[in-house]
Amino acid sequence: MNTLKSKELKVGAMVLVAFSLLYVGLRFLKGINFFSSSNTYYAVYTHVDGLIPSNPVLVNGLNVGMVTDIEILQDQGNQLKVEMLIDRKVKLGPKTVAELASNGLLGSKIIKLNVETNISEPLESGAKILSQEEKPFTAVVADQAAPIVDKLEKLLTDFQGSGAEAKNMMHSLAQTSASVDSLVLANQYRIALMLSNISQTSAQLTTTLVALDPTLKNVEKITADVASTDLSETVDHLNNNLLALQDILGQVNNGEGNMGKLLKDEALYENINHTVQSMDSLLMDLKEHPKRYVHFSMFGKKDKAEKEKK
């Protein structure tokens, strides 16, 4: 009998130990370390958006604890009380804020502790922490998209306002294109004739340039010859000729030489002028009375005597 009771006690003890190990193991898998010292704090939220126990609690990205329990407070407007187990080494002050945030793109929730510096009076275990909830993803998207939506609305408004002008412009452009087409069709023969004339002119210009090529070569040769000529000698010779001409003009101006006397001697001018007038009178008289100066007769002096009698 005693042996039977002893076996039952052993079996009961083993079952108790097994359940204890299972409980500790499950809590350990959830992140609760029974062998480390921790403090318990809580914060109150209106929404937790998928936050569950065992979700991590972070300080500047470092895991310092975990969520242990979430309780609904129906007597406080169905707010949610979230309990957190925080490493005792992390001191929290009265201004510490527990911010509910998203962990990456998958949407899992975490709690970020915004811990102030220079904490003079740390909170005791079991104290309440200030809470802050992040904006829903839809609200964030709406805030980011609001400026874009405003710009799109303004763009659409401007486009609607300028739609009539664009339509009128397109209509005018179509009319202009039709007018140009009709003008081209009406003057198609003239355009073809003009293009033909341009082609002929181009051909003639090409022929002319070919014909001018020897002339251009001669000009180039003359230019080269002029460039190779000793210009200083030519200029000196020209200066000497100009000096000689200037000397001759000086003599003429001074009345020296035949040309100078002709230009400066008034008596010579009067004599020449009187002689020219006399010759002019003589020529006029000769033209009017040629018989006074010219006598011609086949019968000699008899003819002359008869004419004198008459």
Short mmCIF file of N, CA and C in Angstrom, two decimals, residues 212-300:
data_model
loop_
_atom_site.label_atom_id
_atom_site.label_comp_id
_atom_site.label_asym_id
_atom_site.label_seq_id
_atom_site.Cartn_x
_atom_site.Cartn_y
_atom_site.Cartn_z
N LEU A 212 34.17 81.17 -115.38
CA LEU A 212 34.93 82.17 -114.64
C LEU A 212 36.19 81.60 -114.00
N ASP A 213 36.30 80.31 -114.00
CA ASP A 213 37.46 79.71 -113.32
C ASP A 213 38.79 80.16 -113.92
N PRO A 214 38.96 80.17 -115.31
CA PRO A 214 40.24 80.70 -115.85
C PRO A 214 40.46 82.16 -115.48
N THR A 215 39.38 82.98 -115.52
CA THR A 215 39.52 84.39 -115.16
C THR A 215 39.99 84.56 -113.72
N LEU A 216 39.38 83.76 -112.85
CA LEU A 216 39.79 83.82 -111.44
C LEU A 216 41.24 83.41 -111.27
N LYS A 217 41.66 82.43 -112.06
CA LYS A 217 43.07 82.01 -111.99
C LYS A 217 43.98 83.14 -112.47
N ASN A 218 43.55 83.87 -113.57
CA ASN A 218 44.36 84.99 -114.05
C ASN A 218 44.43 86.10 -113.01
N VAL A 219 43.28 86.37 -112.37
CA VAL A 219 43.27 87.39 -111.32
C VAL A 219 44.20 86.99 -110.18
N GLU A 220 44.14 85.70 -109.86
CA GLU A 220 45.02 85.21 -108.79
C GLU A 220 46.49 85.37 -109.18
N LYS A 221 46.79 85.11 -110.48
CA LYS A 221 48.18 85.26 -110.94
C LYS A 221 48.60 86.72 -110.91
N ILE A 222 47.68 87.62 -111.36
CA ILE A 222 48.00 89.05 -111.34
C ILE A 222 48.22 89.53 -109.91
N THR A 223 47.37 89.06 -109.03
CA THR A 223 47.51 89.44 -107.62
C THR A 223 48.85 88.96 -107.07
N ALA A 224 49.23 87.73 -107.46
CA ALA A 224 50.52 87.22 -107.00
C ALA A 224 51.67 88.04 -107.57
N ASP A 225 51.52 88.45 -108.88
CA ASP A 225 52.57 89.26 -109.49
C ASP A 225 52.68 90.62 -108.78
N VAL A 226 51.52 91.20 -108.51
CA VAL A 226 51.54 92.50 -107.82
C VAL A 226 52.16 92.36 -106.44
N ALA A 227 51.81 91.28 -105.77
CA ALA A 227 52.37 91.08 -104.44
C ALA A 227 53.87 90.89 -104.48
N SER A 228 54.35 90.26 -105.58
CA SER A 228 55.80 90.02 -105.67
C SER A 228 56.57 91.24 -106.18
N THR A 229 55.86 92.26 -106.68
CA THR A 229 56.53 93.47 -107.21
C THR A 229 57.07 94.31 -106.05
N ASP A 230 58.20 94.96 -106.35
CA ASP A 230 58.80 95.83 -105.34
C ASP A 230 58.00 97.14 -105.30
N LEU A 231 57.06 97.22 -104.41
CA LEU A 231 56.16 98.37 -104.35
C LEU A 231 56.88 99.63 -103.91
N SER A 232 57.90 99.52 -103.12
CA SER A 232 58.62 100.71 -102.65
C SER A 232 59.26 101.46 -103.82
N GLU A 233 59.84 100.71 -104.78
CA GLU A 233 60.45 101.35 -105.94
C GLU A 233 59.39 102.04 -106.79
N THR A 234 58.24 101.37 -106.96
CA THR A 234 57.15 101.96 -107.75
C THR A 234 56.63 103.23 -107.09
N VAL A 235 56.50 103.21 -105.78
CA VAL A 235 56.01 104.38 -105.06
C VAL A 235 57.00 105.54 -105.17
N ASP A 236 58.29 105.24 -105.08
CA ASP A 236 59.31 106.30 -105.24
C ASP A 236 59.25 106.92 -106.62
N HIS A 237 59.11 106.05 -107.64
CA HIS A 237 59.02 106.56 -109.02
C HIS A 237 57.79 107.43 -109.19
N LEU A 238 56.68 107.00 -108.61
CA LEU A 238 55.45 107.80 -108.70
C LEU A 238 55.61 109.13 -107.98
N ASN A 239 56.28 109.14 -106.85
CA ASN A 239 56.52 110.39 -106.13
C ASN A 239 57.36 111.36 -106.95
N ASN A 240 58.40 110.83 -107.64
CA ASN A 240 59.24 111.68 -108.49
C ASN A 240 58.44 112.30 -109.63
N ASN A 241 57.55 111.47 -110.24
CA ASN A 241 56.71 111.99 -111.33
C ASN A 241 55.76 113.07 -110.82
N LEU A 242 55.22 112.85 -109.61
CA LEU A 242 54.32 113.85 -109.05
C LEU A 242 55.06 115.16 -108.75
N LEU A 243 56.30 115.05 -108.29
CA LEU A 243 57.10 116.26 -108.03
C LEU A 243 57.39 117.02 -109.32
N ALA A 244 57.74 116.26 -110.41
CA ALA A 244 57.99 116.90 -111.70
C ALA A 244 56.74 117.59 -112.22
N LEU A 245 55.58 116.91 -112.08
CA LEU A 245 54.32 117.51 -112.53
C LEU A 245 54.00 118.75 -111.71
N GLN A 246 54.29 118.70 -110.42
CA GLN A 246 54.05 119.85 -109.57
C GLN A 246 54.94 121.03 -109.99
N ASP A 247 56.21 120.75 -110.40
CA ASP A 247 57.12 121.80 -110.86
C ASP A 247 56.61 122.44 -112.15
N ILE A 248 56.10 121.57 -113.08
CA ILE A 248 55.57 122.08 -114.36
C ILE A 248 54.35 122.96 -114.11
N LEU A 249 53.47 122.51 -113.22
CA LEU A 249 52.29 123.30 -112.92
C LEU A 249 52.67 124.62 -112.26
N GLY A 250 53.73 124.61 -111.45
CA GLY A 250 54.21 125.86 -110.85
C GLY A 250 54.70 126.84 -111.91
N GLN A 251 55.45 126.34 -112.89
CA GLN A 251 55.93 127.20 -113.97
C GLN A 251 54.78 127.78 -114.78
N VAL A 252 53.77 126.91 -115.06
CA VAL A 252 52.61 127.38 -115.83
C VAL A 252 51.89 128.46 -115.04
N ASN A 253 51.76 128.22 -113.72
CA ASN A 253 51.07 129.19 -112.87
C ASN A 253 51.83 130.51 -112.79
N ASN A 254 53.17 130.45 -112.91
CA ASN A 254 54.00 131.66 -112.87
C ASN A 254 54.12 132.33 -114.24
N GLY A 255 53.53 131.78 -115.29
CA GLY A 255 53.58 132.36 -116.62
C GLY A 255 54.82 132.03 -117.39
N GLU A 256 55.53 131.01 -117.01
CA GLU A 256 56.76 130.62 -117.69
C GLU A 256 56.42 129.63 -118.79
N GLY A 257 57.18 129.69 -119.90
CA GLY A 257 56.95 128.76 -120.99
C GLY A 257 55.76 129.15 -121.82
N ASN A 258 55.57 128.43 -122.95
CA ASN A 258 54.48 128.73 -123.87
C ASN A 258 53.13 128.58 -123.20
N MET A 259 52.95 127.49 -122.46
CA MET A 259 51.68 127.25 -121.80
C MET A 259 51.42 128.32 -120.74
N GLY A 260 52.46 128.70 -119.99
CA GLY A 260 52.31 129.74 -118.98
C GLY A 260 51.95 131.08 -119.60
N LYS A 261 52.65 131.43 -120.71
CA LYS A 261 52.34 132.70 -121.38
C LYS A 261 50.93 132.69 -121.94
N LEU A 262 50.51 131.53 -122.49
CA LEU A 262 49.17 131.44 -123.06
C LEU A 262 48.12 131.67 -122.00
N LEU A 263 48.40 131.18 -120.77
CA LEU A 263 47.41 131.30 -119.70
C LEU A 263 47.51 132.63 -118.97
N LYS A 264 48.73 133.23 -118.91
CA LYS A 264 48.93 134.42 -118.09
C LYS A 264 49.04 135.73 -118.90
N ASP A 265 49.50 135.68 -120.18
CA ASP A 265 49.71 136.90 -120.97
C ASP A 265 48.38 137.31 -121.60
N GLU A 266 47.80 138.42 -121.14
CA GLU A 266 46.50 138.85 -121.63
C GLU A 266 46.60 139.39 -123.06
N ALA A 267 47.74 140.06 -123.40
CA ALA A 267 47.90 140.58 -124.76
C ALA A 267 47.90 139.45 -125.77
N LEU A 268 48.63 138.36 -125.43
CA LEU A 268 48.66 137.20 -126.32
C LEU A 268 47.27 136.61 -126.45
N TYR A 269 46.53 136.63 -125.36
CA TYR A 269 45.17 136.09 -125.40
C TYR A 269 44.29 136.95 -126.30
N GLU A 270 44.45 138.32 -126.19
CA GLU A 270 43.65 139.21 -127.01
C GLU A 270 44.00 139.06 -128.49
N ASN A 271 45.32 138.94 -128.80
CA ASN A 271 45.73 138.76 -130.18
C ASN A 271 45.17 137.48 -130.78
N ILE A 272 45.26 136.41 -129.98
CA ILE A 272 44.74 135.13 -130.48
C ILE A 272 43.23 135.22 -130.67
N ASN A 273 42.56 135.88 -129.73
CA ASN A 273 41.11 136.02 -129.81
C ASN A 273 40.74 136.88 -131.03
N HIS A 274 41.51 138.01 -131.29
CA HIS A 274 41.24 138.87 -132.44
C HIS A 274 41.49 138.12 -133.75
N THR A 275 42.55 137.31 -133.76
CA THR A 275 42.85 136.51 -134.95
C THR A 275 41.74 135.50 -135.22
N VAL A 276 41.25 134.87 -134.20
CA VAL A 276 40.17 133.89 -134.37
C VAL A 276 38.93 134.58 -134.88
N GLN A 277 38.61 135.79 -134.36
CA GLN A 277 37.45 136.51 -134.85
C GLN A 277 37.61 136.91 -136.31
N SER A 278 38.83 137.38 -136.68
CA SER A 278 39.09 137.76 -138.07
C SER A 278 38.93 136.56 -138.99
N MET A 279 39.44 135.41 -138.58
CA MET A 279 39.32 134.21 -139.39
C MET A 279 37.85 133.82 -139.51
N ASP A 280 37.10 134.02 -138.44
CA ASP A 280 35.68 133.68 -138.49
C ASP A 280 34.95 134.60 -139.47
N SER A 281 35.31 135.91 -139.45
CA SER A 281 34.69 136.86 -140.38
C SER A 281 35.06 136.52 -141.82
N LEU A 282 36.33 136.18 -142.01
CA LEU A 282 36.80 135.82 -143.34
C LEU A 282 36.07 134.60 -143.87
N LEU A 283 35.88 133.61 -143.01
CA LEU A 283 35.18 132.39 -143.45
C LEU A 283 33.73 132.68 -143.75
N MET A 284 33.09 133.57 -142.96
CA MET A 284 31.71 133.93 -143.25
C MET A 284 31.60 134.66 -144.58
N ASP A 285 32.54 135.61 -144.86
CA ASP A 285 32.51 136.34 -146.13
C ASP A 285 32.81 135.44 -147.31
N LEU A 286 33.72 134.48 -147.08
CA LEU A 286 34.04 133.52 -148.12
C LEU A 286 32.84 132.65 -148.43
N LYS A 287 32.08 132.33 -147.40
CA LYS A 287 30.91 131.49 -147.61
C LYS A 287 29.82 132.27 -148.34
N GLU A 288 29.69 133.58 -148.05
CA GLU A 288 28.63 134.37 -148.68
C GLU A 288 29.05 134.88 -150.09
N HIS A 289 30.34 135.24 -150.28
CA HIS A 289 30.80 135.78 -151.58
C HIS A 289 32.03 134.99 -152.04
N PRO A 290 31.82 133.77 -152.44
CA PRO A 290 32.99 132.96 -152.84
C PRO A 290 33.65 133.47 -154.12
N LYS A 291 32.87 134.21 -154.96
CA LYS A 291 33.44 134.64 -156.24
C LYS A 291 34.47 135.75 -156.07
N ARG A 292 34.44 136.41 -154.95
CA ARG A 292 35.45 137.44 -154.70
C ARG A 292 36.84 136.84 -154.55
N TYR A 293 36.87 135.63 -154.18
CA TYR A 293 38.18 135.01 -153.89
C TYR A 293 38.55 133.93 -154.87
N VAL A 294 37.57 133.34 -155.57
CA VAL A 294 37.86 132.25 -156.50
C VAL A 294 37.34 132.67 -157.88
N HIS A 295 38.17 132.68 -159.00
CA HIS A 295 37.80 133.02 -160.38
C HIS A 295 38.11 131.84 -161.24
N PHE A 296 37.10 131.39 -162.00
CA PHE A 296 37.30 130.25 -162.89
C PHE A 296 36.48 130.48 -164.15
N SER A 297 37.14 130.42 -165.31
CA SER A 297 36.45 130.63 -166.59
C SER A 297 37.13 129.84 -167.67
N MET A 298 36.30 129.27 -168.53
CA MET A 298 36.85 128.49 -169.63
C MET A 298 37.38 129.42 -170.72
N PHE A 299 36.96 130.75 -170.70
CA PHE A 299 37.35 131.65 -171.78
C PHE A 299 38.29 132.76 -171.30
N GLY A 300 38.74 132.67 -170.17
CA GLY A 300 39.77 133.61 -169.71
C GLY A 300 39.17 134.93 -169.33
#
